[in-house]
Amino acid sequence: MLAEPEIIARIQERGLRVTRPRRQIVRAVLSQTGPFSAEELLVRLHGNGIAAGRATVFRTLDLLVELGVLDRVHHPSGLHRYVLAGLDHGHYVVCSRCGAVADFNGCNVDDLIAAVVAQTGFRIDGHWLELFGLCAVCQNDTAANCSAAAAG
Amino acid sequence: MLAEPEIIARIQERGLRVTRPRRQIVRAVLSQTGPFSAEELLVRLHGNGIAAGRATVFRTLDLLVELGVLDRVHHPSGLHRYVLAGLDHGHYVVCSRCGAVADFNGCNVDDLIAAVVAQTGFRIDGHWLELFGLCAVCQNDTAANCSAAAAG
DNA sequence: CTATATGCAAATTCTTTGCAAATCG
DNA sequence: CGATTTGCAAAGAATTTGCATATAG
């Protein structure tokens, strides 16, 4: 996970300006402990007395994804969410129940793709992997609720 | 993957009515070879002279997800898309250029999932893997046409 | 000082909802 | 027949865009 000075440096390297809103958004993003949506970030900023506009938040979020600071993930509901990158390969599992996100390092998607290339002769330019499931917490949670629901 | 009669049966089992639009949408959905959006399905229906409304398409899509006929997945862009359920072990690659489809059975997605489970503690209930690329034919085709645009 | 970035609000895009009329069983 | 479904179009969410103004460098 990148630190603020490095991110600022990357912005400058791109020939972009280090503006006040960008600094504020970078800082707010770095303080996130889990996945968040653009709207949630905006609310948080406003709560901290930072009056950034929606558009600026969306634009800066896109910038941070491009800079490799954030990864975009999708909640089962379809909401766009963001998580700090720096986790391995950019692959995540999203809990269908509570939205918790976990990354899996050392994933062998690349091996899988190599195998597919060998089998099909296709040239693979990209891939989209989505895993559905329940995090450890929700597994227990569900087990408790399931017995009640399933008992009927 | 379920067949039409089974799906119709499931609808009836739920005490729901087997209406003409539902039949038509089920049929159209079953003929899909890859992931599709609600809008794409609507266009396809209209192209076949079936004048179903947007709302009905969305509602029926939701129903089919509930019935386990479809899985809802998310395109990287954020679009909601749908795929026939039960394809978990018959992954395929679609050629971005000519639409050729190749499947790669015996893939090691299961190994990948096992690793993810070990690493994250998540219970993985399903997965969707989509690969983008060019088939062998189009790789050559593209190489040849690169200088002289598509000669279709 | 000049070009970039901001912020607002309107525009887009995708999806859902309300309700009268059509339809299934 | 009576309750469920449909289809339309308007309502809603989420995100993007246009443009005058503020501001970084």
XYZ file of C-alpha atoms (C1' of nucleotides) in Angstrom:
354
model
C 0.000 0.000 0.000
C 1.391 3.382 -1.018
C 1.962 6.270 1.374
C 0.847 9.829 0.808
C 4.190 11.259 -0.384
C 4.570 8.538 -2.985
C 1.094 9.114 -4.281
C 1.697 12.844 -4.505
C 4.908 12.098 -6.375
C 3.052 9.915 -8.850
C 0.564 12.645 -9.503
C 3.392 15.068 -10.234
C 5.195 12.558 -12.416
C 2.095 12.418 -14.565
C 2.334 16.155 -15.040
C -0.851 16.628 -13.056
C -1.299 19.267 -10.414
C -1.270 18.538 -6.734
C -4.359 20.439 -5.766
C -5.906 20.877 -2.378
C -8.922 18.630 -3.127
C -6.625 15.916 -4.453
C -4.520 16.020 -1.318
C -7.597 15.874 0.842
C -9.094 13.003 -1.082
C -5.809 11.065 -1.046
C -5.632 11.514 2.688
C -9.228 10.437 3.198
C -8.739 7.414 0.974
C -5.637 6.319 2.868
C -7.559 6.419 6.123
C -10.142 3.947 4.845
C -10.038 0.596 6.574
C -12.209 -1.282 4.130
C -13.976 -1.008 0.812
C -15.926 2.188 0.266
C -18.114 3.769 -2.376
C -17.688 7.189 -3.915
C -20.717 8.417 -2.053
C -19.413 7.124 1.258
C -16.128 8.886 0.676
C -17.930 12.096 -0.161
C -19.954 11.905 3.018
C -16.824 11.279 5.028
C -15.096 14.274 3.479
C -18.044 16.487 4.212
C -18.155 15.155 7.744
C -14.558 16.328 8.121
C -15.497 19.765 6.904
C -14.014 19.186 3.453
C -16.439 20.516 0.851
C -15.267 18.611 -2.205
C -17.729 18.195 -5.040
C -19.115 14.893 -6.175
C -17.545 15.252 -9.567
C -14.127 15.860 -8.080
C -14.438 12.803 -5.901
C -15.366 10.615 -8.853
C -12.615 12.096 -10.993
C -9.988 11.688 -8.310
C -11.100 8.156 -7.592
C -10.606 7.321 -11.249
C -7.198 8.947 -11.139
C -6.188 6.932 -8.105
C -7.267 3.728 -9.807
C -5.106 4.657 -12.780
C -2.185 5.447 -10.520
C -2.507 2.051 -8.915
C -3.424 3.484 -5.550
C -6.892 1.985 -5.553
C -8.556 -1.053 -7.040
C -12.134 -1.012 -8.128
C -14.219 -3.901 -6.852
C -17.874 -4.717 -7.252
C -20.328 -5.427 -4.546
C -22.871 -8.119 -5.404
C -25.520 -5.418 -5.442
C -23.717 -3.819 -8.345
C -22.325 -0.851 -6.455
C -18.877 0.335 -7.439
C -16.540 0.232 -4.498
C -12.875 0.913 -3.985
C -10.141 -0.638 -1.888
C -6.566 0.381 -1.330
C -4.370 -1.458 -3.794
C -0.998 -2.874 -3.010
C -2.581 -6.128 -2.388
C -1.076 -8.538 -4.828
C -2.715 -9.069 -8.151
C -5.897 -7.133 -7.895
C -8.140 -10.119 -7.278
C -10.636 -10.139 -4.497
C -13.401 -12.106 -2.958
C -16.360 -10.082 -1.862
C -18.629 -11.390 0.850
C -22.162 -11.626 -0.495
C -23.549 -10.854 2.906
C -21.549 -8.119 4.619
C -19.469 -6.830 1.726
C -16.138 -7.671 3.351
C -13.319 -7.861 0.837
C -10.326 -10.164 1.036
C -7.482 -10.379 -1.396
C -5.668 -13.526 -2.289
C -1.968 -13.221 -2.861
C 0.108 -15.542 -4.961
C -2.953 -16.409 -6.942
C -2.352 -18.651 -9.881
C -4.629 -17.016 -12.357
C -1.599 -16.603 -14.542
C -0.970 -20.339 -14.459
C -4.567 -20.914 -15.333
C -4.322 -18.571 -18.267
C -1.151 -20.229 -19.458
C -2.994 -23.539 -19.429
C -5.882 -22.070 -21.382
C -3.524 -20.636 -23.957
C -1.938 -24.048 -24.373
C -5.329 -25.737 -24.685
C -7.116 -23.333 -26.975
C -4.481 -21.470 -28.916
C -6.194 -18.228 -27.986
C -4.167 -15.185 -27.210
C -5.544 -14.030 -23.865
C -5.546 -10.260 -23.481
C -7.422 -9.945 -20.262
C -9.534 -11.721 -17.736
C -12.268 -11.093 -15.268
C -12.468 -13.297 -12.220
C -15.189 -12.924 -9.687
C -15.627 -15.159 -6.670
C -18.827 -15.313 -4.680
C -18.924 -16.411 -1.092
C -19.197 -15.694 2.575
C -16.481 -14.393 4.846
C -15.613 -16.308 7.995
C -17.808 -14.126 10.176
C -20.854 -14.413 7.977
C -20.449 -18.168 7.696
C -21.187 -18.445 11.404
C -23.800 -15.783 11.236
C -25.539 -17.605 8.427
C -25.239 -20.983 10.066
C -27.134 -19.561 13.011
C -29.810 -18.032 10.833
C -29.981 -20.952 8.467
C -30.958 -23.438 11.117
C -33.804 -21.166 12.081
C -34.897 -20.581 8.520
C -34.220 -24.070 7.254
C -35.949 -25.670 10.206
C -39.265 -24.574 8.822
C -27.723 -25.802 -17.128
C -31.485 -26.173 -16.974
C -33.690 -26.823 -19.967
C -36.839 -24.934 -20.807
C -39.378 -27.432 -19.437
C -37.603 -27.572 -16.092
C -37.553 -23.818 -15.833
C -41.230 -23.606 -16.660
C -41.860 -26.214 -13.996
C -39.962 -24.192 -11.434
C -41.999 -21.139 -12.220
C -45.183 -23.117 -11.690
C -43.872 -24.672 -8.496
C -43.469 -21.177 -7.141
C -47.123 -20.536 -7.802
C -46.239 -18.026 -10.478
C -47.899 -17.836 -13.841
C -46.318 -19.071 -17.017
C -47.042 -16.102 -19.190
C -46.158 -15.567 -22.795
C -43.445 -12.957 -22.081
C -41.868 -15.232 -19.498
C -41.715 -18.104 -21.929
C -40.216 -15.888 -24.583
C -37.627 -14.467 -22.234
C -36.700 -17.914 -20.930
C -36.204 -19.075 -24.479
C -34.089 -16.062 -25.401
C -31.999 -16.442 -22.263
C -31.326 -20.111 -22.986
C -30.031 -19.242 -26.421
C -27.383 -16.922 -25.037
C -23.844 -18.169 -25.458
C -22.166 -15.736 -23.106
C -22.841 -13.076 -20.538
C -25.432 -10.489 -21.536
C -27.006 -7.363 -20.140
C -30.695 -6.671 -19.708
C -30.538 -4.162 -22.511
C -28.842 -6.608 -24.863
C -31.498 -9.177 -24.140
C -34.222 -6.629 -24.785
C -32.687 -5.715 -28.121
C -32.422 -9.353 -29.048
C -36.059 -9.943 -28.191
C -37.135 -6.980 -30.252
C -34.967 -8.184 -33.091
C -36.928 -11.423 -32.999
C -40.170 -9.529 -33.163
C -40.921 -10.015 -29.474
C -42.146 -6.722 -28.045
C -41.487 -7.283 -24.356
C -41.162 -4.211 -22.165
C -37.982 -3.216 -20.378
C -39.625 -3.634 -17.005
C -40.739 -7.157 -17.800
C -37.263 -8.088 -18.919
C -35.722 -6.780 -15.706
C -38.382 -8.445 -13.600
C -38.038 -11.775 -15.352
C -34.261 -11.624 -15.143
C -34.554 -11.176 -11.396
C -36.942 -14.083 -11.251
C -34.571 -16.318 -13.186
C -31.739 -15.417 -10.843
C -33.925 -16.395 -7.918
C -34.853 -19.643 -9.598
C -31.190 -20.458 -10.069
C -31.409 -20.309 -13.843
C -29.108 -17.318 -14.121
C -26.218 -15.884 -12.172
C -25.765 -12.170 -11.913
C -22.219 -11.070 -12.603
C -20.628 -7.714 -13.036
C -18.738 -6.520 -16.002
C -15.595 -4.561 -15.105
C -17.342 -1.448 -16.352
C -19.933 -1.884 -13.662
C -22.719 -3.094 -15.908
C -24.981 -5.787 -14.538
C -24.783 -8.856 -16.662
C -26.234 -12.332 -16.523
C -24.950 -15.780 -17.379
C -26.629 -19.125 -17.435
C -26.004 -20.781 -14.101
C -24.425 -24.175 -13.857
C -21.607 -23.255 -16.174
C -19.110 -23.289 -13.353
C -17.070 -26.062 -14.838
C -17.464 -25.287 -18.481
C -15.591 -22.032 -18.780
C -14.969 -20.571 -22.143
C -13.000 -17.957 -23.979
C -14.718 -15.747 -26.483
C -12.754 -14.242 -29.332
C -13.092 -10.476 -29.228
C -12.887 -10.344 -32.975
C -14.858 -13.163 -34.582
C -16.849 -14.395 -31.616
C -15.419 -17.895 -31.747
C -15.892 -19.732 -28.507
C -13.543 -22.294 -27.034
C -14.052 -24.058 -23.779
C -11.347 -25.253 -21.505
C -12.569 -28.056 -19.352
C -10.319 -29.589 -16.778
C -9.276 -26.106 -15.774
C -7.676 -25.645 -12.416
C -10.067 -23.053 -11.119
C -10.773 -25.474 -8.325
C -7.155 -25.365 -7.234
C -7.289 -21.613 -7.295
C -10.397 -21.609 -5.173
C -8.909 -24.044 -2.709
C -5.970 -21.686 -2.320
C -8.281 -18.731 -1.820
C -10.270 -20.591 0.798
C -7.066 -21.461 2.642
C -5.836 -17.889 2.498
C -8.967 -15.955 3.275
C -11.224 -18.228 5.275
C -14.048 -17.356 2.917
C -16.535 -19.980 1.932
C -16.599 -19.765 -1.856
C -20.017 -20.546 -3.246
C -19.425 -19.800 -6.865
C -17.195 -18.155 -9.348
C -17.256 -16.643 -12.755
C -14.197 -16.520 -14.926
C -14.238 -14.787 -18.247
C -11.227 -14.551 -20.517
C -10.884 -12.035 -23.294
C -8.637 -12.569 -26.269
C -8.174 -13.566 -29.874
C -8.567 -17.020 -31.336
C -5.718 -18.525 -33.344
C -7.262 -17.536 -36.660
C -7.821 -13.941 -35.680
C -4.329 -13.613 -34.314
C -2.982 -14.129 -37.801
C -5.775 -12.188 -39.354
C -5.009 -9.264 -37.129
C -1.313 -9.414 -37.739
C -1.994 -9.298 -41.470
C -4.559 -6.545 -41.247
C -2.829 -4.410 -38.720
C -1.507 -2.036 -41.332
C -4.626 -2.078 -43.496
C -7.546 -1.818 -41.096
C -10.242 -4.465 -41.062
C -10.888 -6.003 -44.458
C -13.919 -7.700 -43.112
C -0.050 34.705 -16.117
C -1.986 30.486 -18.339
C -3.635 26.100 -18.414
C -5.474 22.781 -15.366
C -8.807 21.463 -11.953
C -12.881 22.508 -9.390
C -17.771 22.653 -8.381
C -22.239 23.086 -9.523
C -26.172 21.364 -11.612
C -27.990 19.378 -15.593
C -27.453 15.314 -18.494
C -26.727 10.280 -19.019
C -27.182 5.621 -18.157
C -29.121 1.790 -15.962
C -32.849 0.032 -13.191
C -37.206 0.260 -10.552
C -41.917 1.680 -9.670
C -47.062 3.023 -10.184
C -51.034 1.912 -12.260
C -54.652 0.783 -15.711
C -55.407 -2.829 -18.895
C -54.439 -7.547 -20.575
C -53.985 -12.295 -19.373
C -53.459 -16.799 -16.966
C -55.542 -20.483 -14.532
C -64.008 -14.324 -13.005
C -60.229 -12.514 -9.983
C -55.530 -12.041 -8.974
C -51.204 -11.823 -11.272
C -48.497 -9.660 -15.013
C -47.644 -6.575 -18.372
C -46.133 -2.289 -20.516
C -45.641 2.350 -20.515
C -43.467 6.261 -18.984
C -42.016 8.704 -15.132
C -39.162 8.223 -10.933
C -34.767 6.986 -8.890
C -29.790 5.936 -8.293
C -25.225 6.290 -9.644
C -22.014 8.510 -12.438
C -20.470 11.839 -16.028
C -20.247 16.194 -18.431
C -20.267 21.396 -19.646
C -18.692 25.529 -18.401
C -17.435 29.679 -15.668
C -14.333 30.434 -11.932
C -10.513 29.460 -8.742
C -5.846 28.090 -8.466
C -1.230 25.530 -9.024
C 3.082 26.127 -10.916
